[in-house]
Coordinates of C-alpha atoms in Angstrom, one line a residue:
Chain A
X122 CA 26.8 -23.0 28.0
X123 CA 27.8 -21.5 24.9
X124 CA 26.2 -18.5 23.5
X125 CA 25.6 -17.0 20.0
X126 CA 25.0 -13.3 19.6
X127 CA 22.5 -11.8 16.9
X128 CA 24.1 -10.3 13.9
X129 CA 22.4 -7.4 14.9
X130 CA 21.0 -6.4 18.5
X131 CA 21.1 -3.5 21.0
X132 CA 20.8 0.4 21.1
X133 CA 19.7 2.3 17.7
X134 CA 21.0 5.1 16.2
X135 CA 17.7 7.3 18.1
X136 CA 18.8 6.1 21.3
X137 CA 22.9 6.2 21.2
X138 CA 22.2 10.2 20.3
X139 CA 19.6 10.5 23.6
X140 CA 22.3 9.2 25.9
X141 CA 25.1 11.0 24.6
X142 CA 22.8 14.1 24.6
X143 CA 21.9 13.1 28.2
X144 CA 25.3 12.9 29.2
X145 CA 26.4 15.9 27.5
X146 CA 23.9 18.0 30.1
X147 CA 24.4 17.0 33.2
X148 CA 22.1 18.2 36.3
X149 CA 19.2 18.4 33.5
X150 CA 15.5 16.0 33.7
X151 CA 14.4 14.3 31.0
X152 CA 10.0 14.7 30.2
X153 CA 9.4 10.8 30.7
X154 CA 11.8 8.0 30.7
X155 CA 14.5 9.0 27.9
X156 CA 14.5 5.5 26.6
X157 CA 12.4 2.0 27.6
X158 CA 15.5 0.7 29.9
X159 CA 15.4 1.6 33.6
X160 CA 18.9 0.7 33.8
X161 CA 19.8 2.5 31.7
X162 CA 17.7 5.7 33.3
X163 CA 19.8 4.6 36.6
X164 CA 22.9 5.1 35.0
X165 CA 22.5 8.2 34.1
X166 CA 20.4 9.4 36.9
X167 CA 23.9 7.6 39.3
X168 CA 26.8 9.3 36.3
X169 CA 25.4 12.2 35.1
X170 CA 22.4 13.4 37.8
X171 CA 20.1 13.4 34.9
X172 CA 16.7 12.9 36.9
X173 CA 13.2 12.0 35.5
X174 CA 10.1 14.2 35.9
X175 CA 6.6 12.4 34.6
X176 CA 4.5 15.6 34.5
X177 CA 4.9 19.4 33.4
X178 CA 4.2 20.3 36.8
X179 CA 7.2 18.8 38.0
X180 CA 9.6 21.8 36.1
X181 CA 11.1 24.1 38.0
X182 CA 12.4 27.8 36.8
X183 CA 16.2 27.3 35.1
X184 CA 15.6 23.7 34.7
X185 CA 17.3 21.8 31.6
X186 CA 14.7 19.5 30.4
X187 CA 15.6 16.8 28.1
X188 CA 12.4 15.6 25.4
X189 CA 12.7 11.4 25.4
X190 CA 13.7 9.5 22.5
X191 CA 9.8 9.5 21.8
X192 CA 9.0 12.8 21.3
X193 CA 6.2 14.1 23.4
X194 CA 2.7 15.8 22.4
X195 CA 2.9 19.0 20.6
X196 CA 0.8 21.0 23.4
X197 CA 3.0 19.7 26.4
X198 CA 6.3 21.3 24.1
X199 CA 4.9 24.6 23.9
X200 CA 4.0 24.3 27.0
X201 CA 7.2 23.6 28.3
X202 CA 8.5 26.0 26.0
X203 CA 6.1 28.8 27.8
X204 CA 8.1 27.4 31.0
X205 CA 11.1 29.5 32.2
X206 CA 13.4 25.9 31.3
X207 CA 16.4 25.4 29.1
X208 CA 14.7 22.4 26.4
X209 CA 16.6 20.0 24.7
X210 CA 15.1 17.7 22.4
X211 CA 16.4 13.8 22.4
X212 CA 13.7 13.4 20.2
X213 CA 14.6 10.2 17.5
X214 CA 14.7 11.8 14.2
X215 CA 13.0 8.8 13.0
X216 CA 10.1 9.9 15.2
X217 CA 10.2 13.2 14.2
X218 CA 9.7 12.5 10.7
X219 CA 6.3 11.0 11.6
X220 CA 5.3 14.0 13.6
X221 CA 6.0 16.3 10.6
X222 CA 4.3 13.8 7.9
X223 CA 1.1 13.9 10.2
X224 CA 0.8 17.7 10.4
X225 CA 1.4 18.1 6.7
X226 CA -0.7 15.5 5.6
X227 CA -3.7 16.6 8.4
X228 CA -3.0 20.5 6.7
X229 CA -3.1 18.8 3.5
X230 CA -6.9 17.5 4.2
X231 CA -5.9 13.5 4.5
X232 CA -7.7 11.9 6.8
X233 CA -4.7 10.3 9.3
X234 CA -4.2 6.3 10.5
X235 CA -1.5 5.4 12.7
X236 CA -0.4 2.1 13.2
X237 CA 0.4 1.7 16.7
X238 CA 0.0 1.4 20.2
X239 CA -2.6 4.1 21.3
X240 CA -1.2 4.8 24.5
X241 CA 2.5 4.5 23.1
X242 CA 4.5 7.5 24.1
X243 CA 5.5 7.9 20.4
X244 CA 1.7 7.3 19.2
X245 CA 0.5 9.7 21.5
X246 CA 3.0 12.4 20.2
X247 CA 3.1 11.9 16.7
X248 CA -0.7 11.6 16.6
X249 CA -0.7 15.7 18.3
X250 CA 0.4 16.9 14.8
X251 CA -2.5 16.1 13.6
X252 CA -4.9 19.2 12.7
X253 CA -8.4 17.5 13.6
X254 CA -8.0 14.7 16.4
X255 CA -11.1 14.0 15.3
X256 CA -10.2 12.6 11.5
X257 CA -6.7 10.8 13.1
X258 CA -6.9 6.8 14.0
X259 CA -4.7 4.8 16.0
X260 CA -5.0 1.3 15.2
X261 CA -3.3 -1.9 15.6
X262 CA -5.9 -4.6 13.5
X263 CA -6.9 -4.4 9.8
X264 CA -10.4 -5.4 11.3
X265 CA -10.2 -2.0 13.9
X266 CA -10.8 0.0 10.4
X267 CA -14.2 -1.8 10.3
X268 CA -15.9 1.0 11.9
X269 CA -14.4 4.2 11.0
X270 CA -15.6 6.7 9.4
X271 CA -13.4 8.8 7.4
X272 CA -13.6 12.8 7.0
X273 CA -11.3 12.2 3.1
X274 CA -11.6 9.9 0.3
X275 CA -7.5 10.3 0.3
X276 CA -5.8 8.4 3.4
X277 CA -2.1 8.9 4.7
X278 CA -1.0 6.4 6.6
X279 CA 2.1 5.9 9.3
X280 CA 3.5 3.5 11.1
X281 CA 4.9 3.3 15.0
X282 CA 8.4 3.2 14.2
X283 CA 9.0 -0.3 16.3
X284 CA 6.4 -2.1 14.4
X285 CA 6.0 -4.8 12.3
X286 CA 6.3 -4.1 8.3
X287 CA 4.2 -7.5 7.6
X288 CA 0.8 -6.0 9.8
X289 CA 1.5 -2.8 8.3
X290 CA 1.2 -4.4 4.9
X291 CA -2.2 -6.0 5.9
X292 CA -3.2 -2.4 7.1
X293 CA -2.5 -0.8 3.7
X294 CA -4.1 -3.7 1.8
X295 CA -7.0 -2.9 3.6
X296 CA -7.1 0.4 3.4
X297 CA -6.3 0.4 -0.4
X298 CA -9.7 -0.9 -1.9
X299 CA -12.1 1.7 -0.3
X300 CA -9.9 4.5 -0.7
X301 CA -9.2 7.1 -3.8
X302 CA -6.1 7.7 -2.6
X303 CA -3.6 6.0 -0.2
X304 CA -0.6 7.4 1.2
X305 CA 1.8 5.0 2.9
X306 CA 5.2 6.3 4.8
X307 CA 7.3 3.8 5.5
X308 CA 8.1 4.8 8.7
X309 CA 9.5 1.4 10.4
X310 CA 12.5 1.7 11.6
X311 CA 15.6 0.1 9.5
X312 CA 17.2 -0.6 13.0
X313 CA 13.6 -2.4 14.0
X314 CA 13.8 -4.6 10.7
X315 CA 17.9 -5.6 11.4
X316 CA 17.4 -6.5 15.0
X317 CA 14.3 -8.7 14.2
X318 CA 15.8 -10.6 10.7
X319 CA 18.5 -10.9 12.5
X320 CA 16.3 -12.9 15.6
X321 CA 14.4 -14.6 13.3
X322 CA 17.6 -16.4 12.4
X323 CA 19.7 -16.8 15.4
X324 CA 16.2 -18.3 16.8
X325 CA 16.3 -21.3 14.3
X326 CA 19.7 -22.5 15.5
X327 CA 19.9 -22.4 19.0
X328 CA 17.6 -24.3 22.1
X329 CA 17.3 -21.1 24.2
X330 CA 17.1 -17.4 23.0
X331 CA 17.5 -14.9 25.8
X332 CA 15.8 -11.5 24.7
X333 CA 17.2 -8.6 26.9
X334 CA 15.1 -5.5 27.3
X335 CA 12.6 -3.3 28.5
X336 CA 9.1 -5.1 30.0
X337 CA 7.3 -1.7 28.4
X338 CA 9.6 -2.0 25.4
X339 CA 7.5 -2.3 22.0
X340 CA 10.2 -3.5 20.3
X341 CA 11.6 -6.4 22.3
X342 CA 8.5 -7.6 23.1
X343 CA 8.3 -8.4 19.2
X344 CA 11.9 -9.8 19.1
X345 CA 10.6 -12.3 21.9
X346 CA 7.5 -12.7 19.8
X347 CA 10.0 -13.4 16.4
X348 CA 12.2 -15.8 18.5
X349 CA 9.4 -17.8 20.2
X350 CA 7.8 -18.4 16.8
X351 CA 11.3 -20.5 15.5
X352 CA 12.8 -21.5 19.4
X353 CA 9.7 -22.3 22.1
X354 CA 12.1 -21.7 24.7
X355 CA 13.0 -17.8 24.8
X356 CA 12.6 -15.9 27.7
X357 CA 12.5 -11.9 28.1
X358 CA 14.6 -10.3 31.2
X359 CA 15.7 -6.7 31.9
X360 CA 19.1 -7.9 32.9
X361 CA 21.2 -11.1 34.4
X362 CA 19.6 -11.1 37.6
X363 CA 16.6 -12.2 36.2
X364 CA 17.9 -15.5 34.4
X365 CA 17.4 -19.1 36.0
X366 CA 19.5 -22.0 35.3
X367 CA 16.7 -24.2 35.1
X368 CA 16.4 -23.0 31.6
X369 CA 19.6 -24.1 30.6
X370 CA 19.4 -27.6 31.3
X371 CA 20.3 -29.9 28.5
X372 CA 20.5 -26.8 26.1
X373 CA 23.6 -26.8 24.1
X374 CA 23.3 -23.0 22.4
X375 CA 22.1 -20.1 24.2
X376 CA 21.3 -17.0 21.7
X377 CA 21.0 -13.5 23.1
X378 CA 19.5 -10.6 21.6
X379 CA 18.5 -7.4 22.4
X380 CA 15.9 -4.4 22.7
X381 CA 17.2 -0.9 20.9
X382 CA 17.0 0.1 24.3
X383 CA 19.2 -2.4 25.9
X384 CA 23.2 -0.3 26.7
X385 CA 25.9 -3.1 25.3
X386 CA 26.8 -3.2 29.5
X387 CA 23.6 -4.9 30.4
X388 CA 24.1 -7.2 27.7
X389 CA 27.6 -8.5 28.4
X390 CA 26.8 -9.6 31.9
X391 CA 24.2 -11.4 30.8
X392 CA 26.4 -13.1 28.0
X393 CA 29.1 -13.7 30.9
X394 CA 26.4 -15.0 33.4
X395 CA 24.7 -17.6 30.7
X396 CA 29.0 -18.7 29.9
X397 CA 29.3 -19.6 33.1
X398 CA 26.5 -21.8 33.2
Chain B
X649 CA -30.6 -25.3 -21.5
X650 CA -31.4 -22.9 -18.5
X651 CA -29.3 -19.7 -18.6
X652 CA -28.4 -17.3 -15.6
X653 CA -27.0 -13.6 -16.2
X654 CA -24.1 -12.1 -13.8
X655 CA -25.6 -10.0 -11.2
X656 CA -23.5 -7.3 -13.1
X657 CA -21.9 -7.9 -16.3
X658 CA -21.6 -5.8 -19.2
X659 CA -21.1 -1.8 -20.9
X660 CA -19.2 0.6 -18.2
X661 CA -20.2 4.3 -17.7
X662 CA -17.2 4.8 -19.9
X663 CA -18.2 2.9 -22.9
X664 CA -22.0 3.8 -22.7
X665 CA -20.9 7.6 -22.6
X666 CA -18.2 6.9 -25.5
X667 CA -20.7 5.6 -27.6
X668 CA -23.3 7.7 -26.7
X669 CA -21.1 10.6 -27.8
X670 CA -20.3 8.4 -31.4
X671 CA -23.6 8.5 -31.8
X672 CA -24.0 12.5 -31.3
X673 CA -21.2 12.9 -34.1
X674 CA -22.5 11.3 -37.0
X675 CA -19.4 11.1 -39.9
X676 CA -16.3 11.5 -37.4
X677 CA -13.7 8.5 -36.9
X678 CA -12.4 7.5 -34.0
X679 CA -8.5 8.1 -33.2
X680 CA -8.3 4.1 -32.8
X681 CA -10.9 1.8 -31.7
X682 CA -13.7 3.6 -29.6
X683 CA -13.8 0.5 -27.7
X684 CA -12.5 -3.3 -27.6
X685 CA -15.7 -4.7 -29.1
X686 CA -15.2 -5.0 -33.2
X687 CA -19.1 -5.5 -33.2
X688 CA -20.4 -2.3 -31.8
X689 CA -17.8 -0.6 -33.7
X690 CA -19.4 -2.1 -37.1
X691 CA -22.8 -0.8 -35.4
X692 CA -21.6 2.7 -35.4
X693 CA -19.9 2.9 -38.9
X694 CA -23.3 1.1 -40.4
X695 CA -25.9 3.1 -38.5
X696 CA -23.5 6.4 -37.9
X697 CA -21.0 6.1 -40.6
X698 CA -18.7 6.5 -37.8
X699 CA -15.3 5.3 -39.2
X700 CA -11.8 4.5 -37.5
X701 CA -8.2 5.9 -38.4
X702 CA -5.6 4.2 -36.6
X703 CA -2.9 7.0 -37.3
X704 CA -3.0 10.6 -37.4
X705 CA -1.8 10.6 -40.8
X706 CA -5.3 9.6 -41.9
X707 CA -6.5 12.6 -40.4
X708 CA -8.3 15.1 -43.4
X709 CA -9.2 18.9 -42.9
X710 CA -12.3 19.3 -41.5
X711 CA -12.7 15.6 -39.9
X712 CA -14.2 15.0 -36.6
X713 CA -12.1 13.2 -35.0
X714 CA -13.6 11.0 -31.6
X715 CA -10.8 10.4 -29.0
X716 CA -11.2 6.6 -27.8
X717 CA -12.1 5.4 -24.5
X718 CA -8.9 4.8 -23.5
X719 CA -7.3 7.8 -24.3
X720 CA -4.5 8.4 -26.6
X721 CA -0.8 9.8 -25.9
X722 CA -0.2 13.1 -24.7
X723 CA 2.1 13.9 -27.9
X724 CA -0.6 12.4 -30.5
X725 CA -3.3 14.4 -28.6
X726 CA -1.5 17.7 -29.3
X727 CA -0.5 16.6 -32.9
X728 CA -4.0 16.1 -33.5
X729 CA -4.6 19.7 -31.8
X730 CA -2.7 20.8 -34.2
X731 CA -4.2 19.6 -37.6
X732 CA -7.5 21.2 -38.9
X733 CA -9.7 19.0 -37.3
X734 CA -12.7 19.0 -34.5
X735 CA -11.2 16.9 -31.9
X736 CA -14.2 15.2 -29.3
X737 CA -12.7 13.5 -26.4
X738 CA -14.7 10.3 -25.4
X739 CA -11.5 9.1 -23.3
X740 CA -13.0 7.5 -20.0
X741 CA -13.0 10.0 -17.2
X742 CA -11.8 7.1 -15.1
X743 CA -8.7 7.0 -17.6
X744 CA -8.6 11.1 -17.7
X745 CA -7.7 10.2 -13.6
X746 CA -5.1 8.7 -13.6
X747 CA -3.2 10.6 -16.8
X748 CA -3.4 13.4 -14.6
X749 CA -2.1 11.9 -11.5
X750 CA 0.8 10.6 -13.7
X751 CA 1.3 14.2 -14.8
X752 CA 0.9 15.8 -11.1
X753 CA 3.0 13.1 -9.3
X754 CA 5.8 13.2 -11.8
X755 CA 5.9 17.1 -11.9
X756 CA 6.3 16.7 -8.0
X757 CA 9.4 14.8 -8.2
X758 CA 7.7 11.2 -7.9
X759 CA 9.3 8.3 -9.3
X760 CA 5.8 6.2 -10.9
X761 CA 4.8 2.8 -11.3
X762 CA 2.4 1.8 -13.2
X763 CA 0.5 -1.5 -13.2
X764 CA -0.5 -2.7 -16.6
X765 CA -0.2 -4.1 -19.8
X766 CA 3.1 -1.9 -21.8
X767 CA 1.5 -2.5 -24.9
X768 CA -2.6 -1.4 -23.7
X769 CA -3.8 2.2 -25.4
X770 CA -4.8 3.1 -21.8
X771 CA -1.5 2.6 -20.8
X772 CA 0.2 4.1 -23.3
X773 CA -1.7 7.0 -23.0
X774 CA -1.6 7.0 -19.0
X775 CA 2.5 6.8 -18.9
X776 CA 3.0 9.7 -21.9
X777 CA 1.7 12.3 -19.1
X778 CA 5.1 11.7 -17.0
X779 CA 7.3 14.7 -17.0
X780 CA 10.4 12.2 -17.5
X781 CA 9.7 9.3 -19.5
X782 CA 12.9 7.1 -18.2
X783 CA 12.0 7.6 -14.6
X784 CA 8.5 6.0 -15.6
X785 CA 7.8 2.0 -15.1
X786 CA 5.2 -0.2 -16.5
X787 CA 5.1 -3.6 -14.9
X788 CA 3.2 -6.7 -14.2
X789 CA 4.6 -8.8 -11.6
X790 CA 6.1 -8.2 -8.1
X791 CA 9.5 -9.2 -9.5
X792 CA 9.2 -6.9 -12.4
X793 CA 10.2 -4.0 -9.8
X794 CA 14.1 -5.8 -9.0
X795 CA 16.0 -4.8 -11.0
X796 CA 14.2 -1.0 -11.3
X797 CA 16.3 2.2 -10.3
X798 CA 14.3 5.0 -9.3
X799 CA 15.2 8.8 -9.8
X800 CA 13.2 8.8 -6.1
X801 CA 12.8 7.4 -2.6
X802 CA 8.9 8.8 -3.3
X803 CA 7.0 6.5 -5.6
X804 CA 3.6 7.6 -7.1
X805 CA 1.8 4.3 -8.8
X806 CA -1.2 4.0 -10.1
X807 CA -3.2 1.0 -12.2
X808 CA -4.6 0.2 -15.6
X809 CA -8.6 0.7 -14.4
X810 CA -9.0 -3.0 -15.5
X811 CA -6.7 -4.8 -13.4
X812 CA -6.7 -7.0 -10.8
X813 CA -6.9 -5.3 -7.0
X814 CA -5.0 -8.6 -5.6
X815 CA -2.1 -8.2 -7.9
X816 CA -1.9 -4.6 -7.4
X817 CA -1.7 -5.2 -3.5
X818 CA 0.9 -7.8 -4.2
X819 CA 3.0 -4.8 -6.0
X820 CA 1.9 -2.2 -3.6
X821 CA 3.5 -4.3 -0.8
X822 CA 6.8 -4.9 -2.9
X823 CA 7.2 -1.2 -3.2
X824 CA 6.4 0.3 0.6
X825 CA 9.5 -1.8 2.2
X826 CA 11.9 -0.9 -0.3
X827 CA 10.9 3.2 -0.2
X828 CA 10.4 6.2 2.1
X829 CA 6.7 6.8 1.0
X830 CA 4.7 4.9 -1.5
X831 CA 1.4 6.9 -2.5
X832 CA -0.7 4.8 -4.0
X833 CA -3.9 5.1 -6.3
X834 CA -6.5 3.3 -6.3
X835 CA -7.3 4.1 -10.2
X836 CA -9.0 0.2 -10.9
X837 CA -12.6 0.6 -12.0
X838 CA -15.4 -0.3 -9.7
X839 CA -17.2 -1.4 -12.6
X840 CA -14.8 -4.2 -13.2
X841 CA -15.1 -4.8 -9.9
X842 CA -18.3 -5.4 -9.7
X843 CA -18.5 -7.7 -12.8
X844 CA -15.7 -9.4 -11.6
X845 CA -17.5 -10.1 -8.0
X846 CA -20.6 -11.6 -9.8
X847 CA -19.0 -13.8 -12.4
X848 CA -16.5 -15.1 -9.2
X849 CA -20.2 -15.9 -8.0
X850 CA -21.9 -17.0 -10.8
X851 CA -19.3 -19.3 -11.7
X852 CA -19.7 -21.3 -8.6
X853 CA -23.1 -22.2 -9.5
X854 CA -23.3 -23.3 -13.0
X855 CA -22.2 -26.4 -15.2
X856 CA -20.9 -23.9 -18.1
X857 CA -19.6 -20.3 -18.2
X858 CA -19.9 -17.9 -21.4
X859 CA -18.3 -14.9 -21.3
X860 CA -18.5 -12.4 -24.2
X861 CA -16.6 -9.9 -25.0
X862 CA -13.3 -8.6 -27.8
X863 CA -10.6 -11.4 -27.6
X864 CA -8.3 -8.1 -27.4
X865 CA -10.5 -7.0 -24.5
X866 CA -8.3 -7.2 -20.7
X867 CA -11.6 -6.8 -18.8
X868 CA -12.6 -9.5 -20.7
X869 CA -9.8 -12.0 -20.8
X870 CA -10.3 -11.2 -16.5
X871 CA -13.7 -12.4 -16.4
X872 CA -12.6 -15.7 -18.4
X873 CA -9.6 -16.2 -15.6
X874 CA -11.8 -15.4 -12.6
X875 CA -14.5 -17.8 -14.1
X876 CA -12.1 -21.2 -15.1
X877 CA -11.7 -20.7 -11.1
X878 CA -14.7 -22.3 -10.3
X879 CA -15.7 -23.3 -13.4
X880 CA -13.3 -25.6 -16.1
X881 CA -15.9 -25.3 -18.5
X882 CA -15.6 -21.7 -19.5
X883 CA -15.6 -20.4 -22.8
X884 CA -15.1 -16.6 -24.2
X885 CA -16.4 -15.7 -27.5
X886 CA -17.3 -12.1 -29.1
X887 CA -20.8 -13.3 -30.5
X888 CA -23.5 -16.2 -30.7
X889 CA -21.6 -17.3 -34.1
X890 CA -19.2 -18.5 -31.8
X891 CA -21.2 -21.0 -30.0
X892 CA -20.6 -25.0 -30.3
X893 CA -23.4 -27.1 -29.5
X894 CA -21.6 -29.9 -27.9
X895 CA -20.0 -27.5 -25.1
X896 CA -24.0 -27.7 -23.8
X897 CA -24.0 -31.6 -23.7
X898 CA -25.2 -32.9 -20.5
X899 CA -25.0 -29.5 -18.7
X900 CA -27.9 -27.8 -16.9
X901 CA -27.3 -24.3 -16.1
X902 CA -25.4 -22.1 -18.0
X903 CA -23.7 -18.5 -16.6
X904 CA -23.3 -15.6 -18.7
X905 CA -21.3 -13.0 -18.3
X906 CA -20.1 -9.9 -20.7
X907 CA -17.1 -7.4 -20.5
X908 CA -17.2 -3.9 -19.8
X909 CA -17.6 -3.5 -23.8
X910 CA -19.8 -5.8 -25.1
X911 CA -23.6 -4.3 -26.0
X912 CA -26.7 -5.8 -24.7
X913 CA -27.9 -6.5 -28.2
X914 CA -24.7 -9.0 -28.5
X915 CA -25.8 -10.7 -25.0
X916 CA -29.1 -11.2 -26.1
X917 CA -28.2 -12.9 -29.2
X918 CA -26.1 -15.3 -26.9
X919 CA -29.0 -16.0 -24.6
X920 CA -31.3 -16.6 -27.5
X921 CA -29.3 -19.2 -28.9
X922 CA -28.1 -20.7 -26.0
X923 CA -31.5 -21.2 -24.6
X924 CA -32.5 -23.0 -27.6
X925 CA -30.1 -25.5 -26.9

């Protein structure tokens, strides 16, 4: 079987810096899975003993806690601060930025919708900044703004940073007309965009698209989304052990993508198992 | 011949105010037309000897001088300041708006956008508030923005009050991709709005449209658009004298409809003679 490669796929910029941060402090925890790939996670658990607590509780004194990729709510970091633990943040800068636009624009009396997944690890951290929880809306639908009441005439608006630019749009268009004031931050991720165009295209040409990545991954579940609309036949799998050479039958051209959490090692046995095919 | 009014049509609260305050200073001019109706206008200078300069070298000691509707230029507004004159502004506080966001935004380091006709007063008058006249862009179309270099990644934009909300969207979501944050105003009048709605309504219904208003007029000239939608047999004219009997032949109901400038007397002349038909 042959097998074409995205122009663009894999780890982003946010989650290269995690893992070398990870591996840079060995014996440390991270607060939640660093990134969305649990190979990934056993890697560096196997390498580098970095372990994986899922609650504050879990910290012990002299601990060297490592913040995920996703950034985690502003009361469990000063909490964790209040701890006796060494904390390192792995925080995404691109996530940050929406953490920082949120509390500004919340100080700055805007009332606050976020485009996302409400129970998101990013969402649910960037969506702490706010000021009044009350006046902040996580939404994923132009139709969920139906209902809402909004404390401000003058909106800011932010987007999950794996989302889609085209609902966003929608979003904005709908929050444009019944507002004085609309203030958008483009806060999609340039990585997000380059791994999707670059599905969208690889998806017209081949029979079979193989999207590798996390099951809990926001972001390859849309590059499987992109690919199935061009190429009926794509399939999303964490790593090789997972594909079946049913699939393959009469294909000629395999394409393979990948999550921003997927490591380049996962990738290429994949790519060497669908070869041998 | 059976005639139906818009369920909103007609004078603005900008133009009722303007000429409200025209009629308060008897003897003044205008600094350019009050408003886009050449009709009203002769009202005023017949019944108010209310005249109309259209530079500020007319201006005479002692003149009142009545600032138009649609506001004039920054620099002219000072230079008029300046001479020995009573200056009364009847600019449109929805116009006042969205001068000063053009001034705000631009002293905050915002690169602005503004949707609208180069050439309108209100325009005009809008983009002479930016600090930085080159990093200021009047525009039209989507593909008007291409080949723009802003000063910023921020862009501030803002539309002429009588513009279309579907075309502005269409910019708005040209902009947002291409920049960090996009803040945009909602600075189209609900009044045109809400004549727009009902003519797109009325026009559904009826064998004939008329829609009166100044052939100079944009509010106007969007009325006519929105009404050949539904109905080919629309017509715009600025008074009954305008009217041709054989438009009426072997039609039944006839819509009306009026732009933000045109006084009730005018309508009622139309709906006079057109019922007669």
């Amino acid at each position: 079987m042959k097998v074409k490669l995205a122009s663009s796929y894999g780890f982003c910029f946010g989650v290269k810096r995690a893992i070398k941060i990870a591996e840079e402090y060995k014996n440390s925890a991270t607060m939640g899975p660093l990134i969305h790939n649990t190979n990934e996670i056993d890697r560096l658990k196997n390498d580098y003993n970095v372990g994986l607590y899922n609650s504050l509780d879990e910290v012990k004194d002299n601990d060297t806690i490592i913040i995920r990729t996703h950034g985690i709510p502003k009361f469990d970091l000063k909490n964790l601060k209040a701890k006796d633990a060494k904390v390192i943040n792995a925080t995404c800068p691109f996530v940050t930025t929406p953490q920082q636009i949120v509390k500004k624009m919340s100080a700055e009396e805007y009332s606050i919708v976020i485009f996302g997944d409400k129970d998101h690890p990013e969402v649910l951290g960037v969506q702490s900044y706010a000021k009044d929880q009350d006046d902040v809306f996580v939404i994923l639908e132009p139709e969920d703004l139906n209902n809402i009441k909004f404390k401000y005439s003058k909106i800011a608006t932010i987007a999950q940073t794996t989302k889609k630019k085209e609902k966003y749009l929608e979003i904005v268009n709908t929050l444009i007309p019944k507002n004085k004031e609309v203030r958008v931050f483009n806060t999609i991720c340039d990585a997000t965009f380059e791994n999707q165009d670059a599905a969208r295209e690889l998806s017209k040409e081949v029979d079979i698209m193989i999207v590798i990545g996390g099951k809990n991954s926001s972001n390859t579940k849309q590059l499987l989304n992109i690919s199935k609309e061009n190429c009926i036949d794509s399939y999303l799998l964490e790593d090789e052990r997972e594909l079946d050479p049913k699939w393959f039958k009469n294909k000629k051209l395999c394409g393979i993508t990948a999550g921003a959490s997927t490591p380049d090692w996962v990738i290429q046995k994949v790519v060497n198992q669908v070869e041998a095919y």
